[in-house]
PDB file of C-alpha atoms in Angstrom:
ATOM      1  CA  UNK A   1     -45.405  48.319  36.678  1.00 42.00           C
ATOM      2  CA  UNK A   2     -46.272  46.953  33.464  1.00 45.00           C
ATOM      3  CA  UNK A   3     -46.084  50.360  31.778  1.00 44.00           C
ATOM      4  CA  UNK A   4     -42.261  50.945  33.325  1.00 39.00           C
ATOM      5  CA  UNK A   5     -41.221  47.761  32.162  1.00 43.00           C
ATOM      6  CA  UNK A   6     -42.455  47.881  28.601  1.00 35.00           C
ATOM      7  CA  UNK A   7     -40.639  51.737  28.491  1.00 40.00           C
ATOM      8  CA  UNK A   8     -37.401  50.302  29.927  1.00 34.00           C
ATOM      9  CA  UNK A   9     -37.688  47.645  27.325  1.00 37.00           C
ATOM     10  CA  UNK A  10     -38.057  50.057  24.905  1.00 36.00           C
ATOM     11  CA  UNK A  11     -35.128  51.962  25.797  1.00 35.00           C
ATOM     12  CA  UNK A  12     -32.563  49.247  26.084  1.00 36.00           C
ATOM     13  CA  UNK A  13     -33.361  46.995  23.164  1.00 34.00           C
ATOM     14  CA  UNK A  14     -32.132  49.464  20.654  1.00 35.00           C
ATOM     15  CA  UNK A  15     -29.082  50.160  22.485  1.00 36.00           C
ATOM     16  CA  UNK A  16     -28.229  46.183  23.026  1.00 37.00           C
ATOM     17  CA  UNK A  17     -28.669  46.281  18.942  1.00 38.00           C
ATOM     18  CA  UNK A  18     -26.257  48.976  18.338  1.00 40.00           C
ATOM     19  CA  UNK A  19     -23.881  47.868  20.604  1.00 47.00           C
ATOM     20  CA  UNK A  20     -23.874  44.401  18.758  1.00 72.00           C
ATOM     21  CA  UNK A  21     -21.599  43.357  16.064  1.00 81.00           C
ATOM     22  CA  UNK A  22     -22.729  43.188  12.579  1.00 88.00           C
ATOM     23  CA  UNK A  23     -23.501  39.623  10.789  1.00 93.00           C
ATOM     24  CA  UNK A  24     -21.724  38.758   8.086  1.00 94.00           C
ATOM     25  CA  UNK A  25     -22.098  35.570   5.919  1.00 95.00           C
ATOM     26  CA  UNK A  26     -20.974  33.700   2.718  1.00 96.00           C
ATOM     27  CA  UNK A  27     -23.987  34.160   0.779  1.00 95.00           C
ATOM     28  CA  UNK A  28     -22.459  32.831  -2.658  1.00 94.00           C
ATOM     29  CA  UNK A  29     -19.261  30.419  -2.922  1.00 96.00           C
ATOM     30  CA  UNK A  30     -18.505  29.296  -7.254  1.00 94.00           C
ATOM     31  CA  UNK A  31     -15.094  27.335  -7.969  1.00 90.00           C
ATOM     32  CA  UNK A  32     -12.711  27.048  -5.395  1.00 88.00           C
ATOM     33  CA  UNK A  33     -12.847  28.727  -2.107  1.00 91.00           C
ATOM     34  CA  UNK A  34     -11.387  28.010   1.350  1.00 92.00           C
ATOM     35  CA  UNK A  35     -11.779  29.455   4.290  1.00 93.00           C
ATOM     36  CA  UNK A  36      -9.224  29.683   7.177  1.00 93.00           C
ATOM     37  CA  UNK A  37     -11.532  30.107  10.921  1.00 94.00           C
ATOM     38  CA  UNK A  38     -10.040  32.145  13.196  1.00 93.00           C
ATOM     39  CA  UNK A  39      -7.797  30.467  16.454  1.00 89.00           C
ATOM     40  CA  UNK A  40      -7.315  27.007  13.969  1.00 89.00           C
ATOM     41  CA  UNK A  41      -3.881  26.715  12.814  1.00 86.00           C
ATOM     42  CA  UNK A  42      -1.880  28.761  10.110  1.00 82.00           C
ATOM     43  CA  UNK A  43      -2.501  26.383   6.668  1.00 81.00           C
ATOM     44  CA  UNK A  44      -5.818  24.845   7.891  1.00 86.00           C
ATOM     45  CA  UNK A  45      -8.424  25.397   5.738  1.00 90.00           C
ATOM     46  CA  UNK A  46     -11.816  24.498   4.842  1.00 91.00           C
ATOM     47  CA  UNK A  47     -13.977  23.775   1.621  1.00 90.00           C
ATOM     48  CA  UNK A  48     -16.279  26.726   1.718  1.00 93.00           C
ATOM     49  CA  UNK A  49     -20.034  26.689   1.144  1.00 92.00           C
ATOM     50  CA  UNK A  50     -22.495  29.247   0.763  1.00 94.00           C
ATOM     51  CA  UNK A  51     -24.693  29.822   4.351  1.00 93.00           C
ATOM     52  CA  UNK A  52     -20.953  29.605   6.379  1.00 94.00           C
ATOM     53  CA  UNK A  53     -21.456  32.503   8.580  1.00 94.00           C
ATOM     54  CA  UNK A  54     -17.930  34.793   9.100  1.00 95.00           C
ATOM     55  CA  UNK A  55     -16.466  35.969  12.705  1.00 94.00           C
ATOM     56  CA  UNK A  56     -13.621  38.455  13.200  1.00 94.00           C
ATOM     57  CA  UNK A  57     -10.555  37.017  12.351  1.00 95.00           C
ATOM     58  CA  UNK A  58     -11.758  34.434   9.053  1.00 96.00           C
ATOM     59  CA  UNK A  59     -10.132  34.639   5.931  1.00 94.00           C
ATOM     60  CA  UNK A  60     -11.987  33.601   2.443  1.00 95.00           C
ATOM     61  CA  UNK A  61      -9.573  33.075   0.025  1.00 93.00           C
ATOM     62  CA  UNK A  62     -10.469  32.139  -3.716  1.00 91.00           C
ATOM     63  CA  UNK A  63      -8.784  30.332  -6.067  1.00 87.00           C
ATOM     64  CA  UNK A  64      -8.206  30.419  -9.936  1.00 85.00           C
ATOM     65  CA  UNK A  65     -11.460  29.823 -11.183  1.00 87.00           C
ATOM     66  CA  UNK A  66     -13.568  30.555  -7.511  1.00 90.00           C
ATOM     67  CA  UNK A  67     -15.528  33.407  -6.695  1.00 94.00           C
ATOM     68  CA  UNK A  68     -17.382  34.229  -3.415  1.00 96.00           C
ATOM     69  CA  UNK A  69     -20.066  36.564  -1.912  1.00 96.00           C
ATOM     70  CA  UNK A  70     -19.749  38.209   1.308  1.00 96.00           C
ATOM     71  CA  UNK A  71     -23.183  40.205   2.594  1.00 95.00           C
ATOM     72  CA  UNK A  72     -23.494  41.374   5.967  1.00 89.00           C
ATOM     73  CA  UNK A  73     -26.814  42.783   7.729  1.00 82.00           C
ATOM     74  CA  UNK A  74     -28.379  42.074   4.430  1.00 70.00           C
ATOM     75  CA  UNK A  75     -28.233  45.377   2.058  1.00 82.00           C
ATOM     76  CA  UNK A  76     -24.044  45.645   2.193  1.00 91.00           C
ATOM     77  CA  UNK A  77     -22.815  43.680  -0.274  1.00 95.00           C
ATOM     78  CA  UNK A  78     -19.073  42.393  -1.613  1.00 95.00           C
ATOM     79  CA  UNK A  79     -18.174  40.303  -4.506  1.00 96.00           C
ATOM     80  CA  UNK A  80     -14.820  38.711  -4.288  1.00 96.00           C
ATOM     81  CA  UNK A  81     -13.170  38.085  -7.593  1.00 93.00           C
ATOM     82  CA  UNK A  82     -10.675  34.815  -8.377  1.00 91.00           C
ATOM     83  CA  UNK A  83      -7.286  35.075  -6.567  1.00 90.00           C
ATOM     84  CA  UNK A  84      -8.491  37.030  -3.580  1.00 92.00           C
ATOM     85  CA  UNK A  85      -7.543  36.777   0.408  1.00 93.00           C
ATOM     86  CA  UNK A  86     -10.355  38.409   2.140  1.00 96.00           C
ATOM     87  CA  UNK A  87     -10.226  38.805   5.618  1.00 95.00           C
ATOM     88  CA  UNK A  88     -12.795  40.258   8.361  1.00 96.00           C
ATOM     89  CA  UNK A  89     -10.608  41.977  10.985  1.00 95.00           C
ATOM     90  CA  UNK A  90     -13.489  43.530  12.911  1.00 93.00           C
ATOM     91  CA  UNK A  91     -17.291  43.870  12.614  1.00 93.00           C
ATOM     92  CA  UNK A  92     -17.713  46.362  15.195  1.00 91.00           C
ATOM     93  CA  UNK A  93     -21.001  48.269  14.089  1.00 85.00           C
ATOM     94  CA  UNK A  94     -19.204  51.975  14.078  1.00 85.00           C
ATOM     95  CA  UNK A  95     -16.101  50.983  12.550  1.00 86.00           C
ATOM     96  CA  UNK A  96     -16.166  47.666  10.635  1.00 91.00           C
ATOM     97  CA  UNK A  97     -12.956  47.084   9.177  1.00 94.00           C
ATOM     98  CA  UNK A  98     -11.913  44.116   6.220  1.00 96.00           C
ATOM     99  CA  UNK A  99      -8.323  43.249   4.977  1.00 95.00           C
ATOM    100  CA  UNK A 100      -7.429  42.598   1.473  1.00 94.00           C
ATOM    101  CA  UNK A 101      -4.492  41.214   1.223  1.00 91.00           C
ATOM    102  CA  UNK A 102      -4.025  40.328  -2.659  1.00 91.00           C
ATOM    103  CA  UNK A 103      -7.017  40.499  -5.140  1.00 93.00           C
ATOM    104  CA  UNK A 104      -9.919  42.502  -6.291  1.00 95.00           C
ATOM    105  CA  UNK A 105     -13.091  43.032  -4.791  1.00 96.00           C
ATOM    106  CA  UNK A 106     -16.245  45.748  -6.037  1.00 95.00           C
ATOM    107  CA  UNK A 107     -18.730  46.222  -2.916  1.00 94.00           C
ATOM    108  CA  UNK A 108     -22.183  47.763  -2.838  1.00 93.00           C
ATOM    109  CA  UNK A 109     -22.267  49.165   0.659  1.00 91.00           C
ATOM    110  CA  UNK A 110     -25.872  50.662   2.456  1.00 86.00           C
ATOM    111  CA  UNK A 111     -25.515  54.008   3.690  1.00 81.00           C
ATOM    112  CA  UNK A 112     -24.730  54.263   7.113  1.00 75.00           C
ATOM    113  CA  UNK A 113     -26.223  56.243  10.086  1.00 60.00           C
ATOM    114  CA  UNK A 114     -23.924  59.068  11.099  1.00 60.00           C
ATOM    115  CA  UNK A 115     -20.599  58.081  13.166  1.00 63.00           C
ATOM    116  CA  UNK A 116     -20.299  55.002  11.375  1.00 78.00           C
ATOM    117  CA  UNK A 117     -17.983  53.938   8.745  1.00 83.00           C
ATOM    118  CA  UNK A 118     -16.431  50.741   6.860  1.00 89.00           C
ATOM    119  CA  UNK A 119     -12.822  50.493   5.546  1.00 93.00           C
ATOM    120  CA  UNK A 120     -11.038  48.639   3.418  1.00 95.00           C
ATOM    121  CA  UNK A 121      -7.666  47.887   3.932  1.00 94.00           C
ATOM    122  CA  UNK A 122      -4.873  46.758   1.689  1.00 94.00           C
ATOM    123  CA  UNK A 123      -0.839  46.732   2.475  1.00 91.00           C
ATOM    124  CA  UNK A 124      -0.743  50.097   0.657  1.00 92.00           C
ATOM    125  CA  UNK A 125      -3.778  52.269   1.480  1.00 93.00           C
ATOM    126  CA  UNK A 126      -7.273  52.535   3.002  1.00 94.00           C
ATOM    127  CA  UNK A 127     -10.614  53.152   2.202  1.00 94.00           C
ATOM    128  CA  UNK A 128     -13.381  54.239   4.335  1.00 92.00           C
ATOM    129  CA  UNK A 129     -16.843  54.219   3.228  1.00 90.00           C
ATOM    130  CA  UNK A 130     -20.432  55.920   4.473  1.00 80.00           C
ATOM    131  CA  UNK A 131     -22.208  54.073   1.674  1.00 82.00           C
ATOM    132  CA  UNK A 132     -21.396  54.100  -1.799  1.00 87.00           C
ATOM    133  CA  UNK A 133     -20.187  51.182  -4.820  1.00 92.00           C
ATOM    134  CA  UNK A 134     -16.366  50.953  -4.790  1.00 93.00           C
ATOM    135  CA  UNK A 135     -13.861  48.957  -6.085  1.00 95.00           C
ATOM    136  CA  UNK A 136     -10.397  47.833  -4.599  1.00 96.00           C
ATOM    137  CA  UNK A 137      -7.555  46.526  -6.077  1.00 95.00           C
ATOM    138  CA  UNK A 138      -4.342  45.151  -4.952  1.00 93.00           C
ATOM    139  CA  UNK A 139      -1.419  43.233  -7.115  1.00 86.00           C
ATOM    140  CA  UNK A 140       0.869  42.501  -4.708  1.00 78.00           C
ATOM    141  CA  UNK A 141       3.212  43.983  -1.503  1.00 73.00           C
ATOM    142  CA  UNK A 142       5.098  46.647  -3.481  1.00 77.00           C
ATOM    143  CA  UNK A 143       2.342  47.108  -6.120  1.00 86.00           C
ATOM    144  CA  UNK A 144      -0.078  50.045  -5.687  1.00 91.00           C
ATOM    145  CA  UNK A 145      -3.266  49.431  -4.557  1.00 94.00           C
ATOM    146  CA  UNK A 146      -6.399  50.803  -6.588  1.00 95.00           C
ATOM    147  CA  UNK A 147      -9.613  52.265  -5.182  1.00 96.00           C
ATOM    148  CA  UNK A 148     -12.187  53.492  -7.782  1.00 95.00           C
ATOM    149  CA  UNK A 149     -16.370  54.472  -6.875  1.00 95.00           C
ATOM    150  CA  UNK A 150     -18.045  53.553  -9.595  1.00 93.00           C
ATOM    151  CA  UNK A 151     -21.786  55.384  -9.795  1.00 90.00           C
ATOM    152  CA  UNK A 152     -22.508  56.492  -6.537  1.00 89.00           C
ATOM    153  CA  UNK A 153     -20.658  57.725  -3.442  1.00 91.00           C
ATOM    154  CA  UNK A 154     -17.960  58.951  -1.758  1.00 91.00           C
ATOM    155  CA  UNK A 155     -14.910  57.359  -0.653  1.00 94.00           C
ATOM    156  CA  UNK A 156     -11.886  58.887   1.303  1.00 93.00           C
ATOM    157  CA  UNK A 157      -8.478  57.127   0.482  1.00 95.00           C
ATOM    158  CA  UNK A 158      -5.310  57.914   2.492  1.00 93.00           C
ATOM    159  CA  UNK A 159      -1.935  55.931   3.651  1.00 91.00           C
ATOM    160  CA  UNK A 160      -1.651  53.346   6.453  1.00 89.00           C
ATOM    161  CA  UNK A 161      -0.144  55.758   8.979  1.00 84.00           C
ATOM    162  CA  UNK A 162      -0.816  58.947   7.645  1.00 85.00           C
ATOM    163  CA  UNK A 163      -3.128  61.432   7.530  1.00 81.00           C
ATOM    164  CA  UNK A 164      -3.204  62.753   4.579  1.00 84.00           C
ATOM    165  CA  UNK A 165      -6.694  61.653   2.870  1.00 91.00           C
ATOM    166  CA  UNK A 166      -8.043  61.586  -1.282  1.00 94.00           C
ATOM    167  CA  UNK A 167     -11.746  62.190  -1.771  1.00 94.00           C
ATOM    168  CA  UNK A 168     -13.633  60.267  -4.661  1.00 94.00           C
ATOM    169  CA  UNK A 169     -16.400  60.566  -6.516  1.00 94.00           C
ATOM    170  CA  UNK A 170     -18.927  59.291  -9.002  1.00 93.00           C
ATOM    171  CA  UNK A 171     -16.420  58.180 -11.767  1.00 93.00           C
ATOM    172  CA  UNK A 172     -13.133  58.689 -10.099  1.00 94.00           C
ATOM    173  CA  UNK A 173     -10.131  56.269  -8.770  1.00 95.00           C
ATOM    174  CA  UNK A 174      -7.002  56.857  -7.408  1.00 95.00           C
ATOM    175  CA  UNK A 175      -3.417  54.738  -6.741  1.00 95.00           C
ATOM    176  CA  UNK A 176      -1.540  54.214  -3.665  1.00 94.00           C
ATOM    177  CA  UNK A 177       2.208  53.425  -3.703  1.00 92.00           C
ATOM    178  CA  UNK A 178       3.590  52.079  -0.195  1.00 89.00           C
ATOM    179  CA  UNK A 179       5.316  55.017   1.100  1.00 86.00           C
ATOM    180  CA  UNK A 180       3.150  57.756  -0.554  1.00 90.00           C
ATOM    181  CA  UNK A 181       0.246  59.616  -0.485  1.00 91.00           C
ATOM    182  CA  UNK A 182      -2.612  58.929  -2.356  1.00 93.00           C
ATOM    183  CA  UNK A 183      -2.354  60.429  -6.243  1.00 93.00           C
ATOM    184  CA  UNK A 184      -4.949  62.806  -7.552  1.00 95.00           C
ATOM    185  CA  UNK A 185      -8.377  61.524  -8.629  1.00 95.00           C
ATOM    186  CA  UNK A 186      -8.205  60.854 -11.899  1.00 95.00           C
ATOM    187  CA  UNK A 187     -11.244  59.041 -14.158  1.00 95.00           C
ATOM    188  CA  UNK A 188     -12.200  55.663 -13.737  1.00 93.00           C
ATOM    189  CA  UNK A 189     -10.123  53.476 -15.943  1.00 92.00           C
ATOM    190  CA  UNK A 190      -8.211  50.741 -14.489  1.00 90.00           C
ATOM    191  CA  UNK A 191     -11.467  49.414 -12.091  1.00 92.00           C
ATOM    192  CA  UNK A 192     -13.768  50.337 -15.098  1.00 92.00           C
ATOM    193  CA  UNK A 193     -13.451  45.972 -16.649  1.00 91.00           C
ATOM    194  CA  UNK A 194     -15.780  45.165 -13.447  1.00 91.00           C
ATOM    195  CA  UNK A 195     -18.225  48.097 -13.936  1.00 88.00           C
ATOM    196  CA  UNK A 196     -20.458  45.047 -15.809  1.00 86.00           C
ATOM    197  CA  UNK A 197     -20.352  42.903 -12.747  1.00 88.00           C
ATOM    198  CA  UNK A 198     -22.334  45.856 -11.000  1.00 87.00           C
ATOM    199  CA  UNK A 199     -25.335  44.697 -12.165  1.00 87.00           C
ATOM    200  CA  UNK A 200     -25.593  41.821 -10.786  1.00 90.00           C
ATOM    201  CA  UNK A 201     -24.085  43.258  -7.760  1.00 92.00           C
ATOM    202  CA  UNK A 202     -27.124  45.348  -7.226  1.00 91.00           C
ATOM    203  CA  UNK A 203     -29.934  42.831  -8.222  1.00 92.00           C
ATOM    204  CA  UNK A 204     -27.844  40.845  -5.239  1.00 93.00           C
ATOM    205  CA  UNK A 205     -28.180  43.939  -3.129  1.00 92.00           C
ATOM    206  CA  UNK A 206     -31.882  44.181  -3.867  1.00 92.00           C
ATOM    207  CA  UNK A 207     -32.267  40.427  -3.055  1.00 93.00           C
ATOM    208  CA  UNK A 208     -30.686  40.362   0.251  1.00 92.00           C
ATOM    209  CA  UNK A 209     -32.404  43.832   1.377  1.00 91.00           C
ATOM    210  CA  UNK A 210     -35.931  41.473   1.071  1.00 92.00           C
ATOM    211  CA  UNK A 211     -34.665  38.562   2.205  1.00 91.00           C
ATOM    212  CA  UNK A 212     -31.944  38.674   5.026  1.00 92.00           C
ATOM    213  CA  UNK A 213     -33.055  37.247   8.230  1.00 92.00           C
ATOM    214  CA  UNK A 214     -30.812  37.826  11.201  1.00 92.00           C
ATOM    215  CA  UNK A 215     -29.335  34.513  13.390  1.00 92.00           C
ATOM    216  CA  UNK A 216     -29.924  34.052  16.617  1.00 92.00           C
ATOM    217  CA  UNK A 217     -27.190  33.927  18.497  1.00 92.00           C
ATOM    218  CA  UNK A 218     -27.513  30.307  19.497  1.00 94.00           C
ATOM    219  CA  UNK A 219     -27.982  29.690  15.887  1.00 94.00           C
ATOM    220  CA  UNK A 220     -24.447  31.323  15.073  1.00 93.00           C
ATOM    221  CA  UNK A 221     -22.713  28.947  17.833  1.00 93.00           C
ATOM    222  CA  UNK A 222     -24.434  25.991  16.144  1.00 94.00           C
ATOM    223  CA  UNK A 223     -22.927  26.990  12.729  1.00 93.00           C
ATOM    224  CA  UNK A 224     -19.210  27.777  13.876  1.00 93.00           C
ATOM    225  CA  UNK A 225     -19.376  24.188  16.154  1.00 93.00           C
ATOM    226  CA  UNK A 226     -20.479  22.553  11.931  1.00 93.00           C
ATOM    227  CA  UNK A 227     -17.869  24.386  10.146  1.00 92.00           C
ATOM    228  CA  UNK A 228     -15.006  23.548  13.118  1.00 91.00           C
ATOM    229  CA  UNK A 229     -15.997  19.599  12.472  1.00 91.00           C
ATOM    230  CA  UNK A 230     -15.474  19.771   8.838  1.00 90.00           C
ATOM    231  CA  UNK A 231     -12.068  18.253   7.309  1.00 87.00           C
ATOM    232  CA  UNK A 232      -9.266  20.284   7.002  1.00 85.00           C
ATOM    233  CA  UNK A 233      -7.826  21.032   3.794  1.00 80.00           C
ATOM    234  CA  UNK A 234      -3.751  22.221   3.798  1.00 70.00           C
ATOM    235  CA  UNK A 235      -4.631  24.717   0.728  1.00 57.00           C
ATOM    236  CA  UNK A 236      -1.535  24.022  -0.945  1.00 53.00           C
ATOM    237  CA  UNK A 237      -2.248  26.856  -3.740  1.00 46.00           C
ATOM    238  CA  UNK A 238       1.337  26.937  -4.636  1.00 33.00           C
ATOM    239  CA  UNK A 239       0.037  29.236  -8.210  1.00 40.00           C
ATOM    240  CA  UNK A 240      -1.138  32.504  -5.901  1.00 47.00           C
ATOM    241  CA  UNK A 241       2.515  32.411  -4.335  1.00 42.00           C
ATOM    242  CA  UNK A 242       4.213  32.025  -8.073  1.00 39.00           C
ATOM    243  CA  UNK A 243       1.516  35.143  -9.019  1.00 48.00           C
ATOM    244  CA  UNK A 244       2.759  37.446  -5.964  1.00 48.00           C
ATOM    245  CA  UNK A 245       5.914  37.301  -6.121  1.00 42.00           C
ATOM    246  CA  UNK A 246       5.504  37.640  -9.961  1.00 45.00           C
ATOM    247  CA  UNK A 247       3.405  40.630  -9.528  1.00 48.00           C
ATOM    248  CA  UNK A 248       5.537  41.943  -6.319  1.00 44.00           C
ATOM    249  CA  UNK A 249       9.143  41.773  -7.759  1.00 43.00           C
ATOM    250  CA  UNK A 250       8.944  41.945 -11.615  1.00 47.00           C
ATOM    251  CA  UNK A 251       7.782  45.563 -12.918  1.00 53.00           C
ATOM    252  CA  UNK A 252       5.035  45.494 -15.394  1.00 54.00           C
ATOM    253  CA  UNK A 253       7.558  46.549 -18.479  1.00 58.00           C
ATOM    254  CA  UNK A 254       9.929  43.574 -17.133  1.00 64.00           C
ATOM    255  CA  UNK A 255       7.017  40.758 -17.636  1.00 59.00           C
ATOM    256  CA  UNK A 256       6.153  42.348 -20.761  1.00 64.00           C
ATOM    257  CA  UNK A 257      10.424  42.160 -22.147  1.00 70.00           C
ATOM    258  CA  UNK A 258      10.148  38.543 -21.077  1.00 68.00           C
ATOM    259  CA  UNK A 259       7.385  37.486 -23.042  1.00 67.00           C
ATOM    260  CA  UNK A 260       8.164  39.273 -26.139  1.00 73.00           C
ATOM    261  CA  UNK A 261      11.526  37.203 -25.838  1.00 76.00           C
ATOM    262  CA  UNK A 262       9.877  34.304 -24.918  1.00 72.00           C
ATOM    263  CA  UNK A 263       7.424  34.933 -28.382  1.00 73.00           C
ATOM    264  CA  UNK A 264      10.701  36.141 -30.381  1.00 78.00           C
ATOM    265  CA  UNK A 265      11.943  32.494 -29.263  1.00 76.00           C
ATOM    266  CA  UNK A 266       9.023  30.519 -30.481  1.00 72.00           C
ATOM    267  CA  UNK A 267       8.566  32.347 -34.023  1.00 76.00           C
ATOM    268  CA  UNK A 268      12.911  31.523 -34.811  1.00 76.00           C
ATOM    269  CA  UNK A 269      12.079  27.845 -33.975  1.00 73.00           C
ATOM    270  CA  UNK A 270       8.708  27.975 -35.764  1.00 72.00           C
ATOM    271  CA  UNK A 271      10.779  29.624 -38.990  1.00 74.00           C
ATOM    272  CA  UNK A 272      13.497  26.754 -37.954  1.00 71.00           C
ATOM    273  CA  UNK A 273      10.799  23.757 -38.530  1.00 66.00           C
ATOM    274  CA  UNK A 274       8.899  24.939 -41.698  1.00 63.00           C
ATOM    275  CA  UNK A 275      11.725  24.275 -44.126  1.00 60.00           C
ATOM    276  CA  UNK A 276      12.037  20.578 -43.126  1.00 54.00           C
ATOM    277  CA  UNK A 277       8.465  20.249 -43.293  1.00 54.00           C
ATOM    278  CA  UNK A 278       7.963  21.348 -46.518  1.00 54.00           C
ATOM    279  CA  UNK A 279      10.921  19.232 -47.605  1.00 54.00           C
ATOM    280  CA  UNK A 280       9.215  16.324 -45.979  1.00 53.00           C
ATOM    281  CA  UNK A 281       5.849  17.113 -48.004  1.00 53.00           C
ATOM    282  CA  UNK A 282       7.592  17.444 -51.205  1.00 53.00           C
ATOM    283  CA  UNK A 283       9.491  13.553 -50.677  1.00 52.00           C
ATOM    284  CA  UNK A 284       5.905  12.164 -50.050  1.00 52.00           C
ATOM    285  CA  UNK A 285       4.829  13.406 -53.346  1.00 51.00           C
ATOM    286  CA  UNK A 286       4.633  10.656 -55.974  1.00 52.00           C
ATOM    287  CA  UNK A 287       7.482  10.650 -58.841  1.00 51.00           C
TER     288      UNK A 287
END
């Protein structure tokens, strides 16, 4: 008897664990970053701190000069970069699935067992990963979003919608206009500024492969009954509504006519103000 029990055990534990959703956390918060629980009201916000623990349906959303680390089940990591919404729209284990809605993030994703995947999901395109280091970029609604795999991987882009699917490589990115299939790989250049934050990225990788511990699941209700007591903060980040629609409706050669008028502007009045001040210099000279 003791024998059948220990085999049925056996048996059923490791299906209970794959049938289980995976655990993700906040394992790093720097500068500003609130975080919106899922079911509380559209607006409500809270302060975020490292050790929050994330559910389907939470949204981490940095600010200027904030920064935040998502890991979940330890070796899959994702660094959030300032001006980011994040959001975890399902952690089922086969097909996990986050949103980013405005922002950059670079992820160091575990490979998974086969079946499984992870995607990434902006308003213009997808990614879905196996295991690899990515980045993923959107500006704004009607820019293109930007997927790039940086040293290791394989990622397969396509269109919300459509079938149609771009394979990267080692070294390769790609763009995604709403409305169109994914361009050609191309080499990495527009994701390649955050190639330097890899390093870290991994040493955090390495860190969290040693270290995670999972939560029990009477420690995870425990957590989300703390974080639903904290004060709510109406995130009032009037600047990342000014930057979308700056980066959604203006075309890049636009903003960059405005400022050179804005600069032609301030070198006429500059040339405008030097006369008199060299006339009042010469006054103040002695006779």
């Amino acid at each position: 008897m003791t024998i059948l029990g220990l085999s049925l055990l056996t048996l059923v534990l490791p299906a209970c664990a794959q049938d289980s959703a995976l655990e993700a956390r906040l394992t790093s918060v720097t500068g500003t970053v609130y975080l919106h629980l899922h079911g509380q009201p559209d607006g409500d916000y809270i302060q975020a701190q490292a050790g929050a623990s994330l559910e389907e349906g939470d949204v981490v959303r940095t600010g200027d000069d904030g920064s935040a680390e998502v890991t979940f089940q330890g070796p899959s990591v994702v660094d959030l970069t300032p001006n980011t919404d994040f959001a975890v729209k399902s952690l089922a284990p086969d097909d996990a699935e986050f949103d980013l809605g405005l922002g950059t993030l670079i992820a160091k994703i575990q490979h998974l067992l086969e079946g499984r995947q992870l995607r990434f999901a902006t308003p213009t395109a997808i990614a879905a990963v196996r295991g690899t280091e990515l980045g993923v970029s959107q500006d704004g609604n009607d820019e293109p979003a930007r997927v790039g795999v940086y040293d290791e991987g394989r990622v397969s882009v396509s269109e919300p919608g459509q079938e149609a699917q771009v394979q990267l490589g080692p070294g390769q990115e790609t763009e995604v206009y709403r409305g169109r299939p994914p361009q050609a790989p191309r080499p990495l250049r527009a994701l390649a500024v955050y190639r330097a934050r890899f390093q870290a990225l991994r040493r955090r990788q390495a860190y969290w492969r040693a270290h995670w511990r999972p939560r029990s699941r009477a420690r995870l209700r425990a957590l989300r009954r703390a974080l639903l007591r904290r004060p709510v903060v109406k995130a009032r980040l009037l600047h990342r509504v000014r930057v979308e629609q700056r980066r959604s409706f203006r075309p890049l050669e636009q903003r960059r006519r405005r400022w050179r008028q804005l600069r032609r502007t301030e070198l006429r009045q500059d040339r405008r103000r030097r006369p008199l001040q060299r006339g009042r210099r010469r006054r103040r000279r002695p006779q």
